PDB file of C-alpha atoms and ligand atoms in Angstrom:
ATOM      1  CA  MET J 177     -51.189   5.387   0.662  1.00 44.00           C
ATOM      2  CA  SER J 178     -49.437   8.421   0.537  1.00 43.00           C
ATOM      3  CA  GLY J 179     -47.481  10.115   3.553  1.00 45.00           C
ATOM      4  CA  ARG J 180     -49.597  12.770   3.826  1.00 46.00           C
ATOM      5  CA  ALA J 181     -52.821  10.727   3.410  1.00 45.00           C
ATOM      6  CA  ALA J 182     -51.705   8.506   6.028  1.00 46.00           C
ATOM      7  CA  ARG J 183     -50.726  11.292   8.360  1.00 45.00           C
ATOM      8  CA  ALA J 184     -54.281  12.710   8.126  1.00 44.00           C
ATOM      9  CA  HIS J 185     -55.550   8.969   8.743  1.00 46.00           C
ATOM     10  CA  GLY J 186     -53.881   8.431  11.770  1.00 46.00           C
ATOM     11  CA  GLN J 187     -54.905  11.239  13.870  1.00 46.00           C
ATOM     12  CA  GLY J 188     -57.046  10.930  16.730  1.00 45.00           C
ATOM     13  CA  GLN J 189     -58.721   7.800  17.994  1.00 45.00           C
ATOM     14  CA  ALA J 190     -58.441   7.354  22.001  1.00 57.00           C
ATOM     15  CA  ARG J 191     -57.328   4.164  22.990  1.00 85.00           C
ATOM     16  CA  ARG J 192     -56.606   2.855  19.657  1.00 90.00           C
ATOM     17  CA  ALA J 193     -52.565   3.792  18.409  1.00 91.00           C
ATOM     18  CA  SER J 194     -50.769   3.684  15.256  1.00 91.00           C
ATOM     19  CA  PHE J 195     -48.556   1.046  14.442  1.00 93.00           C
ATOM     20  CA  GLY J 196     -46.966   2.151  11.228  1.00 91.00           C
ATOM     21  CA  PHE J 197     -50.445   2.250   9.460  1.00 92.00           C
ATOM     22  CA  ARG J 198     -51.880  -0.882  11.344  1.00 91.00           C
ATOM     23  CA  GLU J 199     -54.055   0.836  13.951  1.00 92.00           C
ATOM     24  CA  VAL J 200     -53.580  -1.427  17.478  1.00 94.00           C
ATOM     25  CA  ASP J 201     -54.725  -0.805  21.038  1.00 93.00           C
ATOM     26  CA  LEU J 202     -52.668   1.819  22.818  1.00 92.00           C
ATOM     27  CA  ASP J 203     -51.640  -1.047  25.163  1.00 91.00           C
ATOM     28  CA  GLU J 204     -50.322  -3.414  22.432  1.00 93.00           C
ATOM     29  CA  LYS J 205     -48.371  -0.586  20.593  1.00 94.00           C
ATOM     30  CA  GLN J 206     -45.125  -0.886  23.621  1.00 95.00           C
ATOM     31  CA  GLY J 207     -44.691  -4.768  22.913  1.00 95.00           C
ATOM     32  CA  LEU J 208     -44.878  -4.505  19.436  1.00 95.00           C
ATOM     33  CA  VAL J 209     -42.396  -1.325  18.972  1.00 95.00           C
ATOM     34  CA  ASP J 210     -39.950  -3.247  21.471  1.00 95.00           C
ATOM     35  CA  GLU J 211     -40.060  -6.441  19.482  1.00 94.00           C
ATOM     36  CA  VAL J 212     -38.697  -3.952  16.451  1.00 93.00           C
ATOM     37  CA  PHE J 213     -36.109  -2.480  18.372  1.00 94.00           C
ATOM     38  CA  ASP J 214     -34.925  -6.578  19.782  1.00 95.00           C
ATOM     39  CA  ARG J 215     -34.424  -7.260  16.332  1.00 92.00           C
ATOM     40  CA  VAL J 216     -32.377  -4.163  14.787  1.00 92.00           C
ATOM     41  CA  ALA J 217     -30.645  -3.746  17.715  1.00 94.00           C
ATOM     42  CA  PRO J 218     -27.387  -5.612  16.900  1.00 92.00           C
ATOM     43  CA  ARG J 219     -27.209  -3.352  13.464  1.00 90.00           C
ATOM     44  CA  TYR J 220     -29.209  -0.159  14.344  1.00 91.00           C
ATOM     45  CA  ASP J 221     -26.116   2.035  14.268  1.00 92.00           C
ATOM     46  CA  LEU J 222     -25.069   0.373  10.680  1.00 90.00           C
ATOM     47  CA  MET J 223     -28.429   0.756   9.189  1.00 90.00           C
ATOM     48  CA  ASN J 224     -28.747   4.124  10.349  1.00 92.00           C
ATOM     49  CA  ASP J 225     -25.354   5.294   8.666  1.00 93.00           C
ATOM     50  CA  PHE J 226     -26.780   3.183   5.012  1.00 88.00           C
ATOM     51  CA  MET J 227     -30.401   4.879   5.419  1.00 90.00           C
ATOM     52  CA  SER J 228     -29.722   8.656   5.609  1.00 92.00           C
ATOM     53  CA  GLY J 229     -26.299   8.346   3.808  1.00 92.00           C
ATOM     54  CA  GLY J 230     -24.782   9.874   7.340  1.00 95.00           C
ATOM     55  CA  LEU J 231     -27.209  12.485   7.509  1.00 96.00           C
ATOM     56  CA  HIS J 232     -28.171  11.332  11.078  1.00 97.00           C
ATOM     57  CA  ARG J 233     -24.860  12.162  12.412  1.00 97.00           C
ATOM     58  CA  LEU J 234     -25.731  15.907  10.977  1.00 98.00           C
ATOM     59  CA  TRP J 235     -28.512  16.151  12.490  1.00 98.00           C
ATOM     60  CA  LYS J 236     -28.143  14.820  16.095  1.00 98.00           C
ATOM     61  CA  ASP J 237     -24.868  17.221  15.694  1.00 98.00           C
ATOM     62  CA  ALA J 238     -27.122  20.180  15.047  1.00 98.00           C
ATOM     63  CA  LEU J 239     -29.375  19.061  18.189  1.00 98.00           C
ATOM     64  CA  VAL J 240     -26.416  19.000  20.586  1.00 98.00           C
ATOM     65  CA  ALA J 241     -24.594  22.491  19.070  1.00 98.00           C
ATOM     66  CA  TRP J 242     -28.437  23.819  19.621  1.00 98.00           C
ATOM     67  CA  LEU J 243     -28.646  22.682  23.035  1.00 98.00           C
ATOM     68  CA  SER J 244     -24.909  24.041  23.732  1.00 98.00           C
ATOM     69  CA  PRO J 245     -23.916  22.471  27.056  1.00 97.00           C
ATOM     70  CA  PRO J 246     -21.668  24.315  28.950  1.00 97.00           C
ATOM     71  CA  ARG J 247     -17.956  23.545  28.094  1.00 97.00           C
ATOM     72  CA  ARG J 248     -17.011  22.973  31.491  1.00 96.00           C
ATOM     73  CA  THR J 249     -19.448  22.106  34.297  1.00 96.00           C
ATOM     74  CA  ARG J 250     -19.644  20.785  37.643  1.00 92.00           C
ATOM     75  CA  SER J 251     -23.301  20.262  38.125  1.00 94.00           C
ATOM     76  CA  TYR J 252     -25.067  20.113  34.644  1.00 97.00           C
ATOM     77  CA  GLU J 253     -26.694  16.823  34.244  1.00 98.00           C
ATOM     78  CA  VAL J 254     -28.819  15.687  31.071  1.00 98.00           C
ATOM     79  CA  LEU J 255     -31.457  12.755  30.689  1.00 98.00           C
ATOM     80  CA  ASP J 256     -31.498  11.473  27.089  1.00 98.00           C
ATOM     81  CA  VAL J 257     -34.916   9.697  26.666  1.00 98.00           C
ATOM     82  CA  ALA J 258     -35.103   6.714  24.394  1.00 98.00           C
ATOM     83  CA  GLY J 259     -31.360   7.440  23.479  1.00 98.00           C
ATOM     84  CA  GLY J 260     -30.937   3.523  22.605  1.00 97.00           C
ATOM     85  CA  THR J 261     -27.320   3.041  21.503  1.00 97.00           C
ATOM     86  CA  GLY J 262     -26.165   6.466  22.971  1.00 98.00           C
ATOM     87  CA  ASP J 263     -25.374   9.026  20.119  1.00 98.00           C
ATOM     88  CA  ILE J 264     -26.903  12.085  21.694  1.00 98.00           C
ATOM     89  CA  ALA J 265     -25.065  11.231  24.999  1.00 98.00           C
ATOM     90  CA  PHE J 266     -22.035  11.019  23.672  1.00 98.00           C
ATOM     91  CA  ARG J 267     -21.871  13.997  21.317  1.00 98.00           C
ATOM     92  CA  ILE J 268     -22.795  15.959  24.591  1.00 98.00           C
ATOM     93  CA  ALA J 269     -20.171  14.085  26.527  1.00 97.00           C
ATOM     94  CA  GLY J 270     -17.957  15.231  23.720  1.00 96.00           C
ATOM     95  CA  ARG J 271     -18.542  18.565  24.182  1.00 96.00           C
ATOM     96  CA  SER J 272     -18.748  19.011  27.534  1.00 96.00           C
ATOM     97  CA  GLU J 273     -16.098  18.441  30.748  1.00 95.00           C
ATOM     98  CA  GLY J 274     -17.660  17.384  33.652  1.00 96.00           C
ATOM     99  CA  VAL J 275     -21.603  16.951  32.502  1.00 97.00           C
ATOM    100  CA  ARG J 276     -23.681  13.742  33.082  1.00 97.00           C
ATOM    101  CA  VAL J 277     -25.795  12.061  30.681  1.00 98.00           C
ATOM    102  CA  ILE J 278     -27.763   9.461  31.623  1.00 98.00           C
ATOM    103  CA  VAL J 279     -29.683   7.160  28.679  1.00 98.00           C
ATOM    104  CA  GLY J 280     -32.647   6.036  29.659  1.00 98.00           C
ATOM    105  CA  ASP J 281     -34.619   3.503  27.378  1.00 98.00           C
ATOM    106  CA  ILE J 282     -37.172   0.735  27.263  1.00 98.00           C
ATOM    107  CA  ASN J 283     -35.359  -1.567  25.624  1.00 98.00           C
ATOM    108  CA  LYS J 284     -32.568  -3.792  27.433  1.00 97.00           C
ATOM    109  CA  GLU J 285     -30.803  -4.939  23.859  1.00 97.00           C
ATOM    110  CA  MET J 286     -30.406  -1.164  22.842  1.00 97.00           C
ATOM    111  CA  LEU J 287     -28.919  -0.161  25.946  1.00 98.00           C
ATOM    112  CA  ALA J 288     -26.557  -3.308  26.020  1.00 97.00           C
ATOM    113  CA  VAL J 289     -25.153  -1.898  22.818  1.00 97.00           C
ATOM    114  CA  GLY J 290     -24.910   1.460  24.058  1.00 97.00           C
ATOM    115  CA  GLN J 291     -23.215   0.107  27.348  1.00 97.00           C
ATOM    116  CA  GLU J 292     -20.581  -1.565  25.113  1.00 96.00           C
ATOM    117  CA  ARG J 293     -19.942   1.798  22.903  1.00 97.00           C
ATOM    118  CA  ALA J 294     -19.360   3.781  25.989  1.00 97.00           C
ATOM    119  CA  ALA J 295     -17.140   1.378  27.895  1.00 96.00           C
ATOM    120  CA  THR J 296     -14.932   1.153  24.263  1.00 96.00           C
ATOM    121  CA  ARG J 297     -15.287   5.318  23.929  1.00 96.00           C
ATOM    122  CA  GLY J 298     -14.092   5.128  27.772  1.00 95.00           C
ATOM    123  CA  LEU J 299     -17.048   7.161  28.747  1.00 95.00           C
ATOM    124  CA  ASP J 300     -18.572   4.737  31.276  1.00 86.00           C
ATOM    125  CA  GLY J 301     -18.205   7.203  33.941  1.00 88.00           C
ATOM    126  CA  THR J 302     -19.629  10.307  31.984  1.00 96.00           C
ATOM    127  CA  VAL J 303     -22.479   7.793  30.341  1.00 98.00           C
ATOM    128  CA  THR J 304     -24.652   5.650  32.189  1.00 97.00           C
ATOM    129  CA  PHE J 305     -27.776   4.186  31.009  1.00 98.00           C
ATOM    130  CA  GLU J 306     -30.727   3.052  32.916  1.00 98.00           C
ATOM    131  CA  GLU J 307     -34.108   1.158  31.805  1.00 98.00           C
ATOM    132  CA  ALA J 308     -36.657   3.824  31.579  1.00 98.00           C
ATOM    133  CA  ASN J 309     -40.263   4.504  30.102  1.00 98.00           C
ATOM    134  CA  ALA J 310     -40.615   7.527  29.133  1.00 98.00           C
ATOM    135  CA  GLU J 311     -43.969   7.841  30.113  1.00 98.00           C
ATOM    136  CA  GLU J 312     -43.082   7.068  33.434  1.00 98.00           C
ATOM    137  CA  LEU J 313     -39.570   8.123  33.982  1.00 98.00           C
ATOM    138  CA  PRO J 314     -37.838   6.710  37.799  1.00 98.00           C
ATOM    139  CA  PHE J 315     -36.822   9.763  38.410  1.00 98.00           C
ATOM    140  CA  GLU J 316     -37.593  12.428  40.906  1.00 98.00           C
ATOM    141  CA  GLY J 317     -39.259  15.624  39.310  1.00 98.00           C
ATOM    142  CA  GLY J 318     -37.085  18.941  38.668  1.00 98.00           C
ATOM    143  CA  ARG J 319     -33.888  16.746  38.969  1.00 98.00           C
ATOM    144  CA  PHE J 320     -31.996  17.240  35.114  1.00 98.00           C
ATOM    145  CA  ASP J 321     -30.892  20.325  33.570  1.00 98.00           C
ATOM    146  CA  ALA J 322     -31.865  19.243  29.988  1.00 98.00           C
ATOM    147  CA  VAL J 323     -33.910  16.257  28.257  1.00 98.00           C
ATOM    148  CA  THR J 324     -33.137  15.382  25.155  1.00 98.00           C
ATOM    149  CA  ILE J 325     -35.087  12.905  22.894  1.00 98.00           C
ATOM    150  CA  ALA J 326     -33.997  11.809  19.369  1.00 98.00           C
ATOM    151  CA  PHE J 327     -36.027   9.429  17.460  1.00 97.00           C
ATOM    152  CA  GLY J 328     -37.476   7.993  20.036  1.00 97.00           C
ATOM    153  CA  ILE J 329     -40.936  10.099  20.467  1.00 98.00           C
ATOM    154  CA  ARG J 330     -42.773   8.452  17.382  1.00 96.00           C
ATOM    155  CA  ASN J 331     -42.463   5.027  18.986  1.00 96.00           C
ATOM    156  CA  VAL J 332     -44.142   6.234  22.268  1.00 97.00           C
ATOM    157  CA  PRO J 333     -47.480   5.034  22.570  1.00 96.00           C
ATOM    158  CA  ARG J 334     -48.789   8.036  24.749  1.00 96.00           C
ATOM    159  CA  ILE J 335     -46.737  11.009  23.551  1.00 97.00           C
ATOM    160  CA  ASP J 336     -48.713  13.644  25.757  1.00 97.00           C
ATOM    161  CA  ALA J 337     -47.543  11.108  28.718  1.00 98.00           C
ATOM    162  CA  ALA J 338     -43.867  11.552  28.056  1.00 98.00           C
ATOM    163  CA  LEU J 339     -43.607  15.193  27.157  1.00 98.00           C
ATOM    164  CA  GLY J 340     -45.746  15.491  30.546  1.00 98.00           C
ATOM    165  CA  GLU J 341     -43.046  13.078  32.147  1.00 98.00           C
ATOM    166  CA  ALA J 342     -39.922  15.555  30.334  1.00 98.00           C
ATOM    167  CA  PHE J 343     -41.703  18.229  31.919  1.00 98.00           C
ATOM    168  CA  ARG J 344     -41.563  16.835  35.155  1.00 98.00           C
ATOM    169  CA  VAL J 345     -38.199  15.924  35.592  1.00 98.00           C
ATOM    170  CA  LEU J 346     -36.729  19.042  34.395  1.00 98.00           C
ATOM    171  CA  LYS J 347     -35.255  21.852  36.694  1.00 98.00           C
ATOM    172  CA  PRO J 348     -37.150  25.115  36.338  1.00 98.00           C
ATOM    173  CA  GLY J 349     -35.175  26.968  33.590  1.00 98.00           C
ATOM    174  CA  GLY J 350     -34.374  23.162  32.354  1.00 98.00           C
ATOM    175  CA  ARG J 351     -34.479  22.826  28.461  1.00 98.00           C
ATOM    176  CA  PHE J 352     -36.110  20.273  26.396  1.00 98.00           C
ATOM    177  CA  LEU J 353     -34.957  19.359  22.832  1.00 98.00           C
ATOM    178  CA  CYS J 354     -36.711  16.843  20.836  1.00 98.00           C
ATOM    179  CA  LEU J 355     -35.415  15.203  16.931  1.00 98.00           C
ATOM    180  CA  GLU J 356     -37.528  14.125  15.349  1.00 98.00           C
ATOM    181  CA  PHE J 357     -38.725  13.243  11.431  1.00 96.00           C
ATOM    182  CA  SER J 358     -41.106  15.432  10.012  1.00 97.00           C
ATOM    183  CA  SER J 359     -43.030  17.025   7.251  1.00 96.00           C
ATOM    184  CA  VAL J 360     -41.191  18.235   3.923  1.00 96.00           C
ATOM    185  CA  ASP J 361     -42.862  21.069   2.890  1.00 88.00           C
ATOM    186  CA  ILE J 362     -41.110  21.263  -0.624  1.00 93.00           C
ATOM    187  CA  ALA J 363     -43.090  19.355  -3.262  1.00 94.00           C
ATOM    188  CA  TRP J 364     -40.444  17.854  -5.073  1.00 95.00           C
ATOM    189  CA  LEU J 365     -38.122  16.927  -2.291  1.00 95.00           C
ATOM    190  CA  ASP J 366     -41.792  15.466  -0.410  1.00 94.00           C
ATOM    191  CA  ARG J 367     -42.016  13.395  -3.470  1.00 94.00           C
ATOM    192  CA  LEU J 368     -38.383  12.257  -3.525  1.00 94.00           C
ATOM    193  CA  TYR J 369     -38.179  11.427  -0.021  1.00 93.00           C
ATOM    194  CA  GLU J 370     -41.572   9.441  -0.085  1.00 93.00           C
ATOM    195  CA  LEU J 371     -40.124   7.122  -2.729  1.00 94.00           C
ATOM    196  CA  TYR J 372     -36.985   6.775  -0.974  1.00 94.00           C
ATOM    197  CA  SER J 373     -38.672   5.898   1.995  1.00 93.00           C
ATOM    198  CA  PHE J 374     -41.244   3.311   0.829  1.00 93.00           C
ATOM    199  CA  ASN J 375     -39.163   1.727  -1.939  1.00 93.00           C
ATOM    200  CA  VAL J 376     -35.621   2.129  -0.896  1.00 93.00           C
ATOM    201  CA  ILE J 377     -35.656   2.014   2.735  1.00 93.00           C
ATOM    202  CA  PRO J 378     -37.380  -1.681   3.368  1.00 94.00           C
ATOM    203  CA  ALA J 379     -35.156  -3.261   0.727  1.00 94.00           C
ATOM    204  CA  LEU J 380     -32.274  -1.932   2.075  1.00 91.00           C
ATOM    205  CA  GLY J 381     -33.049  -3.502   5.566  1.00 91.00           C
ATOM    206  CA  GLN J 382     -33.689  -6.511   3.865  1.00 92.00           C
ATOM    207  CA  LEU J 383     -30.269  -6.580   2.413  1.00 90.00           C
ATOM    208  CA  VAL J 384     -27.933  -5.290   5.156  1.00 86.00           C
ATOM    209  CA  ALA J 385     -30.189  -6.662   8.593  1.00 85.00           C
ATOM    210  CA  GLY J 386     -32.166  -9.164   6.748  1.00 89.00           C
ATOM    211  CA  ASP J 387     -34.902  -7.511   8.348  1.00 91.00           C
ATOM    212  CA  ARG J 388     -37.749  -6.086   5.704  1.00 93.00           C
ATOM    213  CA  GLN J 389     -40.461  -5.650   8.347  1.00 92.00           C
ATOM    214  CA  SER J 390     -38.721  -3.395  10.888  1.00 91.00           C
ATOM    215  CA  TYR J 391     -38.215  -0.987   8.280  1.00 91.00           C
ATOM    216  CA  GLN J 392     -41.235  -0.841   6.857  1.00 94.00           C
ATOM    217  CA  TYR J 393     -42.589  -0.123  10.379  1.00 93.00           C
ATOM    218  CA  LEU J 394     -40.063   2.587  10.852  1.00 92.00           C
ATOM    219  CA  VAL J 395     -40.944   4.379   7.257  1.00 94.00           C
ATOM    220  CA  GLU J 396     -44.635   3.771   8.235  1.00 94.00           C
ATOM    221  CA  SER J 397     -43.725   5.519  11.568  1.00 94.00           C
ATOM    222  CA  ILE J 398     -42.669   8.566  10.177  1.00 94.00           C
ATOM    223  CA  ALA J 399     -45.341   8.953   7.748  1.00 92.00           C
ATOM    224  CA  ARG J 400     -47.735   9.134  11.006  1.00 92.00           C
ATOM    225  CA  PHE J 401     -46.076  11.331  12.922  1.00 95.00           C
ATOM    226  CA  PRO J 402     -47.434  14.942  13.564  1.00 96.00           C
ATOM    227  CA  ASN J 403     -46.296  17.686  11.420  1.00 97.00           C
ATOM    228  CA  GLN J 404     -43.812  20.934  12.767  1.00 98.00           C
ATOM    229  CA  ALA J 405     -47.237  22.883  14.196  1.00 98.00           C
ATOM    230  CA  ARG J 406     -48.934  20.440  15.217  1.00 98.00           C
ATOM    231  CA  PHE J 407     -46.036  19.142  17.585  1.00 98.00           C
ATOM    232  CA  LYS J 408     -45.321  22.248  18.748  1.00 98.00           C
ATOM    233  CA  MET J 409     -48.828  22.660  19.801  1.00 98.00           C
ATOM    234  CA  MET J 410     -48.712  19.220  21.867  1.00 98.00           C
ATOM    235  CA  ILE J 411     -44.993  20.275  23.758  1.00 98.00           C
ATOM    236  CA  GLU J 412     -46.950  23.727  24.505  1.00 98.00           C
ATOM    237  CA  ARG J 413     -49.884  21.604  25.875  1.00 98.00           C
ATOM    238  CA  ALA J 414     -47.512  19.601  28.340  1.00 98.00           C
ATOM    239  CA  GLY J 415     -46.151  23.044  29.795  1.00 98.00           C
ATOM    240  CA  PHE J 416     -43.480  23.977  27.898  1.00 98.00           C
ATOM    241  CA  GLN J 417     -42.789  27.726  26.913  1.00 98.00           C
ATOM    242  CA  LYS J 418     -40.736  29.411  24.207  1.00 98.00           C
ATOM    243  CA  VAL J 419     -40.917  26.656  21.995  1.00 98.00           C
ATOM    244  CA  GLU J 420     -39.953  26.753  18.497  1.00 98.00           C
ATOM    245  CA  TYR J 421     -38.508  24.436  15.942  1.00 98.00           C
ATOM    246  CA  ARG J 422     -35.662  24.047  13.220  1.00 98.00           C
ATOM    247  CA  ASN J 423     -36.646  22.090   9.844  1.00 98.00           C
ATOM    248  CA  LEU J 424     -33.519  20.014   8.899  1.00 97.00           C
ATOM    249  CA  THR J 425     -32.683  19.126   5.194  1.00 96.00           C
ATOM    250  CA  GLY J 426     -36.034  21.152   4.127  1.00 96.00           C
ATOM    251  CA  GLY J 427     -37.995  19.635   6.868  1.00 97.00           C
ATOM    252  CA  ILE J 428     -37.384  15.599   6.556  1.00 96.00           C
ATOM    253  CA  ALA J 429     -36.488  15.972  10.358  1.00 97.00           C
ATOM    254  CA  ALA J 430     -36.781  18.813  12.885  1.00 98.00           C
ATOM    255  CA  ILE J 431     -35.831  19.901  16.060  1.00 98.00           C
ATOM    256  CA  HIS J 432     -38.376  21.110  18.782  1.00 98.00           C
ATOM    257  CA  SER J 433     -37.171  23.235  21.469  1.00 98.00           C
ATOM    258  CA  GLY J 434     -38.936  24.297  24.711  1.00 98.00           C
ATOM    259  CA  TRP J 435     -38.629  25.596  28.344  1.00 98.00           C
ATOM    260  CA  LYS J 436     -39.657  24.605  31.593  1.00 98.00           C
ATOM    261  CA  LEU J 437     -39.980  28.435  33.056  1.00 97.00           C
TER     262      LEU J 437
HETATM  263  C1  SAM B 567     -34.709   5.005  16.820  1.00 86.17           C
HETATM  264  S1  SAM B 567     -34.205   4.522  18.284  1.00 86.17           S
HETATM  265  C2  SAM B 567     -33.639   6.220  18.624  1.00 86.17           C
HETATM  266  C3  SAM B 567     -32.189   5.418  19.587  1.00 86.17           C
HETATM  267  C4  SAM B 567     -30.987   7.084  19.811  1.00 86.17           C
HETATM  268  N1  SAM B 567     -32.105   8.301  20.087  1.00 86.17           N
HETATM  269  C5  SAM B 567     -30.690   7.913  18.481  1.00 86.17           C
HETATM  270  O1  SAM B 567     -30.783   8.818  17.679  1.00 86.17           O
HETATM  271  O2  SAM B 567     -30.106   6.831  17.495  1.00 86.17           O
HETATM  272  C6  SAM B 567     -35.862   4.799  19.232  1.00 86.17           C
HETATM  273  C7  SAM B 567     -35.535   4.078  20.902  1.00 86.17           C
HETATM  274  O3  SAM B 567     -36.500   4.590  21.238  1.00 86.17           O
HETATM  275  C8  SAM B 567     -37.039   3.546  22.309  1.00 86.17           C
HETATM  276  N2  SAM B 567     -38.461   3.447  22.903  1.00 86.17           N
HETATM  277  C9  SAM B 567     -39.556   3.158  22.410  1.00 86.17           C
HETATM  278  N3  SAM B 567     -40.218   3.177  23.280  1.00 86.17           N
HETATM  279  C10 SAM B 567     -39.526   4.064  24.525  1.00 86.17           C
HETATM  280  C11 SAM B 567     -40.597   4.161  25.449  1.00 86.17           C
HETATM  281  N4  SAM B 567     -41.794   4.017  25.690  1.00 86.17           N
HETATM  282  N5  SAM B 567     -39.486   4.791  26.663  1.00 86.17           N
HETATM  283  C12 SAM B 567     -38.399   5.007  26.153  1.00 86.17           C
HETATM  284  N6  SAM B 567     -37.588   4.485  25.058  1.00 86.17           N
HETATM  285  C13 SAM B 567     -38.654   4.069  24.009  1.00 86.17           C
HETATM  286  C14 SAM B 567     -36.571   2.249  21.603  1.00 86.17           C
HETATM  287  O4  SAM B 567     -36.137   1.259  22.275  1.00 86.17           O
HETATM  288  C15 SAM B 567     -35.359   2.920  20.957  1.00 86.17           C
HETATM  289  O5  SAM B 567     -34.036   2.880  21.085  1.00 86.17           O
END
């Protein structure tokens, strides 16, 4: 199935969710996603570099540049939802003296890798790691100055619930930024990207991590994710205002930004 056909096929369907190209019960999806990240956690960072040729680093830099946290602060607090091994949090901490970042993720294996990386970088006072489900965040409303999520939201079964929770935990005036794979609108690049995704990435997963299946899920989940315009509408439906997006690398990824005003 082509990426576009899969996207069209995967829309709608209450109580069902797509796990890659498979339709599963909504309540079944999280367990399947957790199994994927249990398996990939030890090689997650290495595989990101292999699969994207290092591009994910530039995309993450772009998210943090757009967030533009204060250079010096005493009170700025960010929640990085589905923050995994801490890439976004470390970048924010690197740009902002006095910032506090909480990495919330549902997966203990990913958090453990992140915690170890934070300790190695001497950031364990600035960046903290907490088990948190994006659909039911364990934080009081109106707490955070910014909520970020990178390559996480397409894994969450109830995307609307996660967007609603991001809105709830933000302060009035707070900022939401989401980096996610998106839709390429340059025909030749789309074709090339699709060929690369479906042929090279699962093979790389097998070669580097001995795990084809998890990387097959990864590329299928990307193909199923709503395009830029649809995702923008979902963010607006959650209550955010001034929602806009920027394409990265021809739309292979996109950053969406919204404000709680
Ligand atoms: C592709 S990784 C992204 C990690 C990190 N943000 C990055 O950009 O490198 C996706 C992450 O989403 C997390 N995740 C999946 N479902 C989640 C949920 N319901 N709530 C919170 N995190 C979730 C996974 O455990 C995993 O760490």
